[in-house]
Amino acid sequence: MRWDNLGDDSAAGTALFGTDAVITRTFDTPEFRGITFHEVRARSIVNRVPGASRMPFEWTVNPYRGCTHACVYCFARKTHSYLDLDTGLGFDSQIVVKVNAPELVRRQLASRRWQGAHIAMGTNVDCYQRAEGRYGLMPGIIEALRDHANPFSILTKGTLILRDLDLLVQAAEVTEVGISVSVGFTDRELWRTVEPGTPSPERRLDVVRTLGEHGIGCGVLMAPVIPFLGDRPEQLRETVRAVAEAGATSVTPLVLHLRPGAREWFFTWLRRHHPHLVGRYERMYAAGAYAPTWYQRRITRQVHELAAEFGIGPAHRGAPRRISVGDEPALGGAPEQLSLL
């Protein structure tokens, strides 16, 4: 594997770790069978987002690379190629763990040069994927952010975030905290095939409900809306209804996008499960990674109309919200926090 001269978001960034820092482990337990963990001591963890990015934040923390959620559409698959790892099954089963992430975050926040900028997490792969249950990196990261009253946001599909509920409540008392859960659809058959390693949509919505009950308003990123498989009006209605019943503060739709790395893996899946749709997808995504603008606008309009009907609204773009326990949570979040997708 190519470990040297590796940046967190590009193939030619600042070196994060060297070959002498890598320990490879496997665990013979049912939840980790077939998965290899590469434990590394990273040289940096708080990473600046490239200037050309569409993301509305400048800094990210990603304690893992690769993801056992195994979502067939995940755009982060391409990053595994920077390590000479496979972007298909390898992305799902070869997980890089930055075991010193909490101490690096604390060190960065204590630096005189750090200005207290917002830090987004879950923007590359899910920081609450199954590996977090064994490595437990997020409590230390949240504690550091809390202790320095540094604003942050988390985007996740993982129910494990509830393990850290007390820490999130504590952090929300001293700084801006934004939590979003990704639920693109409630169709169980679709979920089992495109997101096989994730908790069910119902369990994710339980996370939204539980966070709200503890004074932490939680938005839902309705992503991805999958053309021809999850975009029928009755499917959109059912999903928005379920989001509203969970008490989400906002719902923000995002249509499936297929960047290099994800595109090839998704089309492999599509040929296996829905071969009759391959031609339609080739035409829809002929111009690049994104569905046509007219289609994206149609989905957005439909979801926003349904959200208004069920009493929730689209998330405002911009900075995350300040959440104080006991206060009415404001709409917030940013629809571009999409790196799980």
Coordinates of C-alpha atoms in Angstrom, one line a residue:
M1 CA 0.0 0.0 0.0
R2 CA 1.1 3.5 -0.7
W3 CA 1.1 5.2 2.7
D4 CA 3.7 7.9 2.2
N5 CA 3.0 11.4 0.9
L6 CA -0.7 10.9 1.5
G7 CA -3.0 13.8 2.2
D8 CA -6.5 13.3 3.8
D9 CA -8.5 14.6 0.8
S10 CA -6.1 14.3 -2.2
A11 CA -3.5 12.0 -3.5
A12 CA -0.8 14.7 -3.2
G13 CA -1.3 16.3 0.2
T14 CA 0.9 16.5 3.2
A15 CA 2.1 13.2 4.5
L16 CA -0.2 11.9 7.2
F17 CA 1.7 8.7 8.2
G18 CA 4.5 6.5 7.1
T19 CA 4.8 2.7 6.6
D20 CA 6.4 2.3 10.1
A21 CA 3.2 3.6 11.7
V22 CA 0.9 1.0 10.2
I23 CA -0.4 -2.0 12.3
T24 CA -2.8 -4.4 10.5
R25 CA -5.4 -6.3 12.5
T26 CA -8.3 -8.6 11.9
F27 CA -10.9 -9.6 14.5
D28 CA -12.7 -13.0 14.4
T29 CA -16.1 -11.8 15.6
P30 CA -19.3 -11.8 13.6
E31 CA -19.6 -8.1 13.2
F32 CA -16.0 -7.7 11.9
R33 CA -15.5 -11.0 10.0
G34 CA -13.8 -10.3 6.7
I35 CA -12.8 -6.8 7.7
T36 CA -9.1 -5.7 8.0
F37 CA -8.2 -2.7 10.1
H38 CA -5.0 -0.7 9.4
E39 CA -4.2 1.2 12.5
V40 CA -2.1 4.3 11.9
R41 CA -0.8 7.2 13.9
A42 CA -1.7 10.2 11.8
R43 CA 0.4 13.2 11.6
S44 CA -2.6 15.6 11.3
I45 CA -6.3 15.2 11.6
V46 CA -7.9 18.6 11.3
N47 CA -7.9 19.2 7.6
R48 CA -8.7 22.2 5.5
V49 CA -11.3 21.7 2.8
P50 CA -9.9 22.5 -0.7
G51 CA -10.8 26.0 -1.8
A52 CA -12.7 24.8 -4.9
S53 CA -15.0 22.6 -2.8
R54 CA -18.8 23.3 -2.7
M55 CA -18.8 22.5 1.1
P56 CA -19.9 25.4 3.3
F57 CA -17.2 24.7 5.9
E58 CA -13.4 25.0 5.9
W59 CA -12.3 22.2 8.3
T60 CA -13.0 18.6 8.7
V61 CA -12.0 15.7 11.0
N62 CA -12.2 12.2 9.6
P63 CA -10.9 9.5 12.0
Y64 CA -11.5 6.7 9.5
R65 CA -10.9 5.9 5.8
G66 CA -13.1 3.2 4.2
C67 CA -16.5 2.3 5.6
T68 CA -18.3 -0.9 6.5
H69 CA -21.6 0.8 5.8
A70 CA -20.8 -0.5 2.2
C71 CA -23.2 2.0 0.5
V72 CA -22.9 1.2 -3.1
Y73 CA -23.1 4.9 -4.1
C74 CA -20.6 6.4 -1.6
F75 CA -18.5 9.1 -3.3
A76 CA -15.6 8.6 -0.9
R77 CA -14.7 5.3 -2.6
K78 CA -12.3 7.2 -4.8
T79 CA -10.1 8.1 -1.8
H80 CA -9.1 4.4 -1.3
S81 CA -7.3 4.5 -4.7
Y82 CA -4.9 6.9 -3.1
L83 CA -3.7 4.1 -0.9
D84 CA -3.6 1.6 -3.8
L85 CA -6.6 -0.1 -2.3
D86 CA -9.7 -1.3 -4.2
T87 CA -12.5 1.2 -4.3
G88 CA -15.2 -1.6 -4.4
L89 CA -15.0 -4.4 -1.8
G90 CA -11.7 -3.0 -0.5
F91 CA -13.4 0.2 0.5
D92 CA -16.0 -1.8 2.4
S93 CA -13.5 -4.1 4.2
Q94 CA -10.1 -2.4 4.4
I95 CA -10.6 0.3 7.1
V96 CA -7.9 2.8 8.0
V97 CA -8.1 3.8 11.7
K98 CA -6.3 7.0 12.9
V99 CA -5.9 5.7 16.4
N100 CA -4.4 9.0 17.7
A101 CA -7.2 11.2 16.3
P102 CA -8.5 12.5 19.7
E103 CA -5.1 13.6 20.9
L104 CA -4.4 15.3 17.6
V105 CA -7.7 17.2 17.7
R106 CA -6.9 18.4 21.3
R107 CA -3.5 19.5 20.3
Q108 CA -4.8 21.4 17.3
L109 CA -7.5 23.2 19.3
A110 CA -4.9 24.2 21.9
S111 CA -2.6 25.8 19.3
R112 CA -2.3 29.6 19.4
R113 CA -2.8 29.6 15.6
W114 CA -6.2 27.9 15.8
Q115 CA -9.1 30.4 15.5
G116 CA -11.9 28.3 16.7
A117 CA -13.4 27.6 13.2
H118 CA -16.3 25.2 12.8
I119 CA -15.3 21.5 12.3
A120 CA -17.4 19.1 10.3
M121 CA -17.3 15.4 10.9
G122 CA -18.8 12.6 8.9
T123 CA -17.9 14.4 5.7
N124 CA -15.8 11.7 4.1
V125 CA -16.9 8.4 5.7
D126 CA -19.2 7.8 8.7
C127 CA -17.4 8.5 12.0
Y128 CA -20.0 6.2 13.7
Q129 CA -19.5 3.2 11.5
R130 CA -19.1 -0.2 13.1
A131 CA -15.3 0.3 13.7
E132 CA -16.1 3.1 16.1
G133 CA -17.7 0.6 18.4
R134 CA -14.3 -1.1 18.9
Y135 CA -11.9 1.9 18.7
G136 CA -14.0 4.5 20.5
L137 CA -12.4 7.6 18.9
M138 CA -15.3 10.0 18.9
P139 CA -15.7 10.5 22.7
G140 CA -12.2 11.9 22.9
I141 CA -12.8 14.1 19.9
I142 CA -16.1 15.5 21.2
E143 CA -14.5 16.0 24.7
A144 CA -11.8 18.1 23.1
L145 CA -14.3 20.1 21.1
R146 CA -16.4 20.6 24.3
D147 CA -13.5 21.6 26.4
H148 CA -12.4 24.3 23.9
A149 CA -16.0 25.3 23.1
N150 CA -15.3 24.8 19.5
P151 CA -18.3 24.6 17.1
F152 CA -18.8 21.4 15.2
S153 CA -21.3 19.3 13.2
I154 CA -21.8 15.6 12.7
L155 CA -23.5 13.8 9.7
T156 CA -24.1 10.1 10.3
K157 CA -26.1 7.0 9.5
G158 CA -24.9 5.3 12.7
T159 CA -27.0 4.7 15.8
L160 CA -23.8 4.5 17.8
I161 CA -23.9 8.3 18.1
L162 CA -26.4 7.8 21.0
R163 CA -23.6 6.3 23.0
D164 CA -22.1 9.8 23.1
L165 CA -25.4 11.6 23.9
D166 CA -24.2 13.0 27.3
L167 CA -21.1 14.4 25.7
L168 CA -23.2 16.0 22.9
V169 CA -25.5 17.6 25.4
Q170 CA -22.6 19.0 27.3
A171 CA -21.0 20.4 24.2
A172 CA -24.3 22.0 23.1
E173 CA -24.3 23.9 26.4
V174 CA -21.1 25.7 25.5
T175 CA -20.9 25.9 21.7
E176 CA -22.7 25.5 18.4
V177 CA -23.5 21.9 17.6
G178 CA -25.3 20.6 14.5
I179 CA -26.4 17.0 14.1
S180 CA -27.8 15.6 10.9
V181 CA -28.9 12.0 10.2
S182 CA -28.9 10.6 6.6
V183 CA -32.1 8.9 5.6
G184 CA -32.8 8.9 1.9
F185 CA -35.7 6.5 1.9
T186 CA -37.7 4.1 4.1
D187 CA -38.1 1.3 1.5
R188 CA -36.6 -1.7 3.4
E189 CA -35.9 -3.7 0.3
L190 CA -34.0 -0.8 -1.3
W191 CA -32.1 -0.2 2.0
R192 CA -30.9 -3.9 2.2
T193 CA -29.3 -3.8 -1.2
V194 CA -27.8 -0.3 -1.5
E195 CA -26.8 0.3 2.2
P196 CA -26.2 -3.3 3.5
G197 CA -24.0 -2.3 6.4
T198 CA -26.1 0.5 7.8
P199 CA -28.7 0.5 10.6
S200 CA -32.2 0.5 9.1
P201 CA -33.9 3.7 8.3
E202 CA -36.3 3.2 11.2
R203 CA -33.4 2.9 13.6
R204 CA -31.8 6.1 12.2
L205 CA -35.1 7.9 12.7
D206 CA -35.1 6.7 16.3
V207 CA -31.8 8.5 16.7
V208 CA -33.4 11.7 15.5
R209 CA -36.3 11.2 17.9
T210 CA -34.0 10.5 20.9
L211 CA -31.7 13.5 20.2
G212 CA -34.8 15.7 20.1
E213 CA -36.1 14.3 23.4
H214 CA -32.8 15.4 24.9
G215 CA -32.9 18.9 23.6
I216 CA -30.7 18.5 20.6
G217 CA -32.5 19.4 17.4
C218 CA -31.6 17.0 14.6
G219 CA -32.0 17.5 10.9
V220 CA -32.4 14.8 8.3
L221 CA -30.5 14.8 5.1
M222 CA -32.8 12.9 2.7
A223 CA -30.1 11.5 0.7
P224 CA -29.7 10.0 -1.7
V225 CA -33.0 10.1 -3.6
I226 CA -32.3 7.4 -6.1
P227 CA -33.8 7.9 -9.5
F228 CA -36.3 5.2 -10.7
L229 CA -35.9 3.3 -7.4
G230 CA -36.7 5.7 -4.6
D231 CA -38.3 8.7 -6.3
R232 CA -41.9 7.7 -6.8
P233 CA -44.3 10.2 -5.2
E234 CA -45.6 7.7 -2.7
Q235 CA -42.0 6.8 -1.7
L236 CA -41.1 10.5 -1.1
R237 CA -44.3 11.0 0.8
E238 CA -43.7 8.0 3.1
T239 CA -40.1 9.1 3.8
V240 CA -41.0 12.7 4.6
R241 CA -43.9 11.5 6.8
A242 CA -41.6 9.3 8.8
V243 CA -39.0 12.1 9.1
A244 CA -41.7 14.4 10.4
E245 CA -43.0 11.8 12.9
A246 CA -39.4 11.5 14.2
G247 CA -39.4 15.1 15.1
A248 CA -36.7 16.3 12.7
T249 CA -36.1 20.0 12.7
S250 CA -35.5 20.0 8.9
V251 CA -35.4 17.8 5.9
T252 CA -33.0 18.5 3.0
P253 CA -33.3 16.3 -0.2
L254 CA -30.2 15.4 -2.3
V255 CA -30.4 13.4 -5.5
L256 CA -27.9 10.6 -6.1
H257 CA -24.6 11.8 -7.5
L258 CA -22.0 9.4 -9.0
R259 CA -18.5 10.6 -8.9
P260 CA -15.6 8.5 -10.3
G261 CA -15.0 5.5 -8.1
A262 CA -18.6 5.5 -6.9
R263 CA -19.9 5.5 -10.4
E264 CA -18.2 2.3 -11.5
W265 CA -19.2 0.4 -8.3
F266 CA -22.8 1.7 -8.5
F267 CA -23.2 0.6 -12.1
T268 CA -21.8 -2.8 -11.2
W269 CA -24.5 -3.1 -8.6
L270 CA -27.1 -1.8 -11.0
R271 CA -26.3 -4.3 -13.7
R272 CA -26.6 -7.1 -11.1
H273 CA -29.9 -6.0 -9.5
H274 CA -31.7 -3.8 -12.0
P275 CA -30.2 -4.4 -15.5
H276 CA -33.3 -2.8 -17.1
L277 CA -32.3 0.5 -15.6
V278 CA -28.7 0.7 -16.9
G279 CA -29.6 2.5 -20.1
R280 CA -31.8 5.1 -18.2
Y281 CA -28.9 5.8 -15.8
E282 CA -26.4 6.1 -18.6
R283 CA -28.6 8.8 -20.2
M284 CA -29.4 10.6 -17.0
Y285 CA -25.8 10.8 -15.9
A286 CA -24.3 11.2 -19.4
A287 CA -23.1 14.8 -18.6
G288 CA -21.2 13.9 -15.4
A289 CA -21.7 13.1 -11.8
Y290 CA -25.0 14.9 -11.2
A291 CA -28.5 14.3 -12.4
P292 CA -30.0 17.0 -14.7
T293 CA -30.8 20.2 -13.0
W294 CA -34.5 19.9 -13.9
Y295 CA -34.7 16.6 -12.1
Q296 CA -33.0 17.8 -9.0
R297 CA -35.3 20.8 -8.8
R298 CA -38.3 18.6 -9.3
I299 CA -37.3 16.4 -6.4
T300 CA -36.5 19.3 -4.2
R301 CA -39.8 20.9 -4.9
Q302 CA -41.7 17.7 -4.1
V303 CA -39.9 17.2 -0.9
H304 CA -40.3 20.8 0.3
E305 CA -44.0 20.7 -0.5
L306 CA -44.4 17.4 1.5
A307 CA -42.3 18.9 4.3
A308 CA -44.6 21.9 4.5
E309 CA -47.6 19.6 4.6
F310 CA -46.2 17.6 7.5
G311 CA -45.0 20.6 9.4
I312 CA -41.3 20.7 8.8
G313 CA -39.1 22.9 6.5
P314 CA -35.9 22.7 4.5
A315 CA -32.7 23.4 6.3
H316 CA -31.3 26.9 6.0
R317 CA -27.9 27.0 4.3
G318 CA -25.0 28.3 6.3
A319 CA -23.5 27.9 9.7
P320 CA -24.6 25.3 12.2
R321 CA -27.0 26.3 14.9
R322 CA -26.3 27.0 18.6
I323 CA -28.3 24.4 20.6
S324 CA -29.0 25.0 24.2
V325 CA -30.8 22.4 26.2
G326 CA -34.3 23.4 26.8
D327 CA -34.4 26.0 24.0
E328 CA -36.5 25.5 20.9
P329 CA -34.1 24.2 18.3
A330 CA -33.7 26.4 15.2
L331 CA -33.6 25.2 11.7
G332 CA -30.1 24.7 10.6
G333 CA -27.5 22.5 9.0
A334 CA -26.0 22.6 5.5
P335 CA -27.2 20.5 2.6
E336 CA -23.7 20.2 1.3
Q337 CA -22.5 18.1 4.2
L338 CA -22.8 15.1 2.0
S339 CA -19.7 13.1 2.1
L340 CA -21.4 10.0 3.3
L341 CA -23.1 9.8 0.0

